[in-house]
Tab-separated table of C-alpha atoms in Angstrom:
chain	number	residue	atom	x	y	z
A	45	GLU	CA	0.025	-0.231	0.036
A	46	ALA	CA	1.230	3.441	-1.192
A	47	GLU	CA	2.183	5.525	2.002
A	48	VAL	CA	3.591	9.093	2.274
A	49	ALA	CA	7.496	9.223	3.415
A	50	GLN	CA	8.800	11.395	5.951
A	51	SER	CA	12.693	12.174	7.194
A	52	PRO	CA	13.837	12.382	10.071
A	53	ARG	CA	11.281	10.821	12.123
A	54	TYR	CA	12.821	12.811	14.914
A	55	LYS	CA	14.900	15.903	15.252
A	56	ILE	CA	16.719	17.391	18.290
A	57	THR	CA	17.926	20.566	17.555
A	58	GLU	CA	19.191	24.115	19.558
A	59	LYS	CA	17.158	27.265	19.243
A	60	SER	CA	18.463	29.477	16.754
A	61	GLN	CA	19.642	26.525	14.713
A	62	ALA	CA	18.135	25.841	11.152
A	63	VAL	CA	16.291	22.529	10.742
A	64	ALA	CA	14.779	20.722	7.474
A	65	PHE	CA	12.084	18.166	7.069
A	66	TRP	CA	11.735	16.246	4.029
A	67	CYS	CA	7.902	14.642	2.586
A	68	ASP	CA	7.451	12.547	-0.368
A	69	PRO	CA	3.893	12.218	-0.856
A	70	ILE	CA	1.996	9.006	-2.539
A	71	SER	CA	2.916	8.754	-6.253
A	72	GLY	CA	0.494	10.680	-8.370
A	73	HIS	CA	-0.816	12.944	-5.652
A	74	ALA	CA	-0.935	16.718	-7.019
A	75	THR	CA	-1.868	18.054	-3.581
A	76	LEU	CA	0.851	18.141	-0.906
A	77	TYR	CA	-0.114	19.452	2.666
A	78	TRP	CA	2.282	20.536	5.749
A	79	TYR	CA	0.458	20.410	8.865
A	80	ARG	CA	2.147	21.305	12.380
A	81	GLN	CA	0.653	19.280	15.298
A	82	ILE	CA	1.072	20.464	18.983
A	83	LEU	CA	1.007	17.267	21.485
A	84	GLY	CA	-2.708	16.863	22.554
A	85	GLN	CA	-4.138	18.878	19.594
A	86	GLY	CA	-5.516	18.620	16.106
A	87	PRO	CA	-2.883	19.196	13.138
A	88	GLU	CA	-3.141	22.680	11.956
A	89	LEU	CA	-2.361	23.536	8.345
A	90	LEU	CA	0.664	25.311	7.648
A	91	VAL	CA	1.232	25.400	3.580
A	92	GLN	CA	-0.815	23.543	0.718
A	93	PHE	CA	0.612	22.877	-2.862
A	94	GLN	CA	-1.000	22.251	-5.715
A	95	ASP	CA	1.908	20.439	-8.038
A	96	GLU	CA	4.823	23.082	-7.748
A	97	SER	CA	2.683	25.851	-6.639
A	98	VAL	CA	1.619	26.955	-3.273
A	99	VAL	CA	-2.149	27.792	-2.992
A	100	ASP	CA	-2.362	28.528	0.660
A	101	ASP	CA	0.428	29.620	3.046
A	102	SER	CA	-1.656	31.935	5.005
A	103	GLN	CA	-0.917	30.373	8.253
A	104	LEU	CA	2.971	29.906	7.624
A	105	PRO	CA	5.092	32.108	9.639
A	106	LYS	CA	7.080	33.305	6.677
A	107	ASP	CA	9.893	35.021	8.909
A	108	ARG	CA	11.166	32.028	9.638
A	109	PHE	CA	9.591	29.083	8.079
A	110	SER	CA	9.798	28.258	3.973
A	111	ALA	CA	8.515	25.350	2.039
A	112	GLU	CA	9.504	24.134	-1.392
A	113	ARG	CA	8.190	21.696	-3.787
A	114	LEU	CA	10.444	22.736	-6.722
A	115	LYS	CA	9.513	19.481	-9.242
A	116	GLY	CA	5.818	19.115	-8.022
A	117	VAL	CA	6.519	15.969	-6.379
A	118	ASP	CA	8.846	15.522	-3.109
A	119	SER	CA	8.762	18.722	-0.743
A	120	THR	CA	10.950	20.458	1.698
A	121	LEU	CA	10.017	22.469	5.031
A	122	LYS	CA	12.820	24.406	6.576
A	123	ILE	CA	12.401	26.421	9.816
A	124	GLN	CA	15.388	29.217	10.765
A	125	PRO	CA	15.818	30.127	12.792
A	126	ALA	CA	14.006	27.465	14.991
A	127	GLU	CA	12.368	28.919	18.275
A	128	LEU	CA	11.236	26.966	21.321
A	129	GLY	CA	7.978	27.250	20.404
A	130	ASP	CA	8.338	25.208	17.163
A	131	SER	CA	8.287	21.909	19.149
A	132	ALA	CA	5.793	19.998	17.670
A	133	MET	CA	4.852	17.100	15.515
A	134	TYR	CA	5.425	18.348	11.739
A	135	LEU	CA	3.222	16.079	9.193
A	136	CYS	CA	2.900	16.165	5.658
A	137	ALA	CA	-0.129	14.615	3.729
A	138	SER	CA	-0.935	14.353	-0.111
A	139	ARG	CA	-4.255	13.702	-1.772
A	140	THR	CA	-4.648	13.402	-5.513
A	141	GLY	CA	-6.214	16.658	-6.052
A	142	ASN	CA	-8.547	15.504	-8.521
A	143	THR	CA	-11.670	16.291	-6.923
A	144	PRO	CA	-11.779	20.444	-7.166
A	145	SER	CA	-14.534	20.286	-4.245
A	146	GLY	CA	-11.959	18.873	-1.813
A	147	GLN	CA	-13.949	16.048	-1.180
A	148	GLU	CA	-10.960	13.592	-1.345
A	149	THR	CA	-9.123	11.816	1.544
A	150	GLN	CA	-5.892	13.543	2.719
A	151	TYR	CA	-3.497	10.779	3.530
A	152	PHE	CA	-0.806	11.609	6.161
A	153	GLY	CA	2.979	10.474	6.814
A	154	PRO	CA	4.259	9.377	9.993
A	155	GLY	CA	5.432	12.999	11.043
A	156	THR	CA	8.927	14.301	11.833
A	157	ARG	CA	8.749	15.355	15.786
A	158	LEU	CA	11.073	18.032	16.394
A	159	LEU	CA	12.390	19.321	20.014
A	160	VAL	CA	13.962	22.882	20.341
A	161	LEU	CA	16.061	22.854	23.010
B	118	GLY	CA	-14.312	31.178	14.524
B	119	GLU	CA	-14.949	27.922	12.518
B	120	SER	CA	-13.685	25.334	14.432
B	121	VAL	CA	-14.597	21.555	15.135
B	122	GLY	CA	-15.112	20.463	18.423
B	123	LEU	CA	-15.170	17.408	20.448
B	124	HIS	CA	-17.418	16.563	23.379
B	125	LEU	CA	-15.086	14.274	25.561
B	126	PRO	CA	-11.485	14.601	25.613
B	127	THR	CA	-11.143	10.948	26.804
B	128	LEU	CA	-13.517	7.414	26.772
B	129	SER	CA	-12.906	4.509	28.310
B	130	VAL	CA	-14.382	0.986	27.225
B	131	GLN	CA	-14.394	-2.497	27.895
B	132	GLU	CA	-12.934	-4.812	25.273
B	133	GLY	CA	-15.996	-6.416	23.011
B	134	ASP	CA	-18.224	-3.190	23.949
B	135	ASN	CA	-19.135	-0.770	21.388
B	136	SER	CA	-17.682	2.866	21.222
B	137	ILE	CA	-19.322	6.193	20.235
B	138	ILE	CA	-16.971	8.871	19.754
B	139	ASN	CA	-18.868	12.190	19.016
B	140	CYS	CA	-17.898	15.803	17.182
B	141	ALA	CA	-19.595	18.908	16.830
B	142	TYR	CA	-18.898	21.183	14.379
B	143	SER	CA	-19.697	25.295	13.976
B	144	ASN	CA	-19.461	25.663	9.990
B	145	SER	CA	-22.819	24.928	8.535
B	146	ALA	CA	-21.330	24.954	4.952
B	147	SER	CA	-18.894	22.091	5.798
B	148	ASP	CA	-19.646	19.633	3.301
B	149	TYR	CA	-16.716	16.527	3.786
B	150	PHE	CA	-16.052	14.942	7.076
B	151	ILE	CA	-13.124	12.346	7.812
B	152	TRP	CA	-12.407	10.654	10.879
B	153	TYR	CA	-8.989	9.483	11.653
B	154	LYS	CA	-7.080	7.521	14.221
B	155	GLN	CA	-3.749	8.554	15.530
B	156	GLU	CA	-1.748	6.164	17.560
B	157	SER	CA	1.216	7.381	19.781
B	158	GLY	CA	3.973	8.866	17.822
B	159	LYS	CA	2.258	8.126	14.278
B	160	GLY	CA	0.684	10.243	11.869
B	161	PRO	CA	-3.325	10.201	11.578
B	162	GLN	CA	-4.653	7.683	9.596
B	163	PHE	CA	-7.834	7.479	7.637
B	164	ILE	CA	-10.790	5.736	8.826
B	165	ILE	CA	-14.107	6.581	7.147
B	166	ASP	CA	-15.269	9.883	5.311
B	167	ILE	CA	-18.679	11.135	4.825
B	168	ARG	CA	-20.352	13.615	2.641
B	169	SER	CA	-23.228	16.122	3.415
B	170	ASN	CA	-25.304	14.378	1.119
B	171	MET	CA	-25.131	11.322	3.176
B	172	ASP	CA	-26.568	10.642	7.257
B	173	LYS	CA	-24.815	7.734	7.506
B	174	ARG	CA	-21.813	5.543	6.084
B	175	GLN	CA	-20.577	2.152	7.278
B	176	GLY	CA	-17.300	0.405	7.012
B	177	GLN	CA	-15.647	-2.357	8.353
B	178	ARG	CA	-16.577	-2.296	12.124
B	179	VAL	CA	-16.962	1.379	12.012
B	180	THR	CA	-20.103	3.804	11.229
B	181	VAL	CA	-20.407	7.489	11.069
B	182	LEU	CA	-23.267	9.536	11.596
B	183	LEU	CA	-23.975	13.041	10.207
B	184	ASN	CA	-26.675	15.022	11.797
B	185	LYS	CA	-26.521	18.406	9.662
B	186	THR	CA	-29.726	19.855	11.472
B	187	VAL	CA	-27.445	20.119	14.857
B	188	LYS	CA	-24.126	19.808	13.225
B	189	HIS	CA	-22.978	16.853	14.886
B	190	LEU	CA	-20.973	13.801	13.736
B	191	SER	CA	-20.103	10.553	15.324
B	192	LEU	CA	-18.001	7.588	15.004
B	193	GLN	CA	-19.407	4.271	16.124
B	194	ILE	CA	-16.946	1.331	16.689
B	195	ALA	CA	-18.370	-2.251	17.098
B	196	ALA	CA	-16.619	-4.687	19.414
B	197	THR	CA	-13.945	-2.575	19.954
B	198	GLN	CA	-10.575	-4.130	20.553
B	199	PRO	CA	-7.557	-3.072	22.328
B	200	GLY	CA	-5.899	-2.295	18.899
B	201	ASP	CA	-8.384	0.682	18.410
B	202	SER	CA	-6.792	2.272	21.651
B	203	ALA	CA	-5.703	5.641	20.002
B	204	VAL	CA	-6.725	9.284	19.623
B	205	TYR	CA	-9.691	10.152	17.064
B	206	PHE	CA	-9.739	13.467	15.416
B	207	CYS	CA	-12.816	14.347	13.370
B	208	ALA	CA	-12.079	17.049	10.512
B	209	GLU	CA	-14.130	18.917	8.379
B	210	THR	CA	-13.823	20.999	4.895
B	211	PHE	CA	-15.881	22.987	2.890
B	212	GLY	CA	-15.936	23.814	-0.958
B	213	THR	CA	-14.354	27.026	-0.946
B	214	SER	CA	-11.600	26.342	2.065
B	215	GLY	CA	-9.287	24.769	-0.802
B	216	SER	CA	-9.803	21.395	1.070
B	217	ARG	CA	-8.056	22.910	3.940
B	218	LEU	CA	-8.962	20.484	6.750
B	219	THR	CA	-10.082	21.653	10.282
B	220	PHE	CA	-9.388	19.306	12.862
B	221	GLY	CA	-10.994	19.059	16.393
B	222	GLU	CA	-8.947	18.484	19.692
B	223	GLY	CA	-9.323	14.541	19.700
B	224	THR	CA	-10.948	12.365	22.116
B	225	GLN	CA	-8.551	9.867	23.655
B	226	LEU	CA	-10.101	6.211	23.465
B	227	THR	CA	-8.639	3.454	25.815
B	228	VAL	CA	-9.945	-0.271	25.406
B	229	ASN	CA	-9.417	-2.027	28.551
B	230	PRO	CA	-9.097	-6.214	28.265
């Protein structure tokens, strides 16, 4: 069964350092999402891609966060500099994107758990 | 603001019993709902979905009920097993949101042997 891949699974860093997370969506999925999940809460959308284009980054803290999906396949989320409050699970999800209404399941990867010290 | 909320943060049941997890949503324009299961340290796993033109949908051991009148969603798990222990989230979206999912806070289901 096809799955969304993410790496690394865990990352410990010191504040002010740079971190990067990688996501490989399910093959053929045009729409890719990055979510942040704080412990005990539901995921919150950071950025959404349709192919290589950003379609929603309204919730992305652009002073320190950046995301790219240069070839419309895999994606990287970067934080620079990391702050203590960035400690969370970073989840990637994808869907085929063939349903304009959005009525289509998003499949999630295992996530990257970030701890900022 | 628009959000999807859950009535109970925790639910404890005996193995073999049926479980019912509830969710209330506030956006009457929501037209697609998904239930996810999230085990500790893992990403959310799709369980079942339902569109707003339906009021019930069944899967394997799971049933989702949608009551648009009171904006309520529930997940029923039949013959609950220890492997069902996890946090369950409902999520909703609507056509003009660009497929952005809004998640509730989650219900921790514990199945006692």
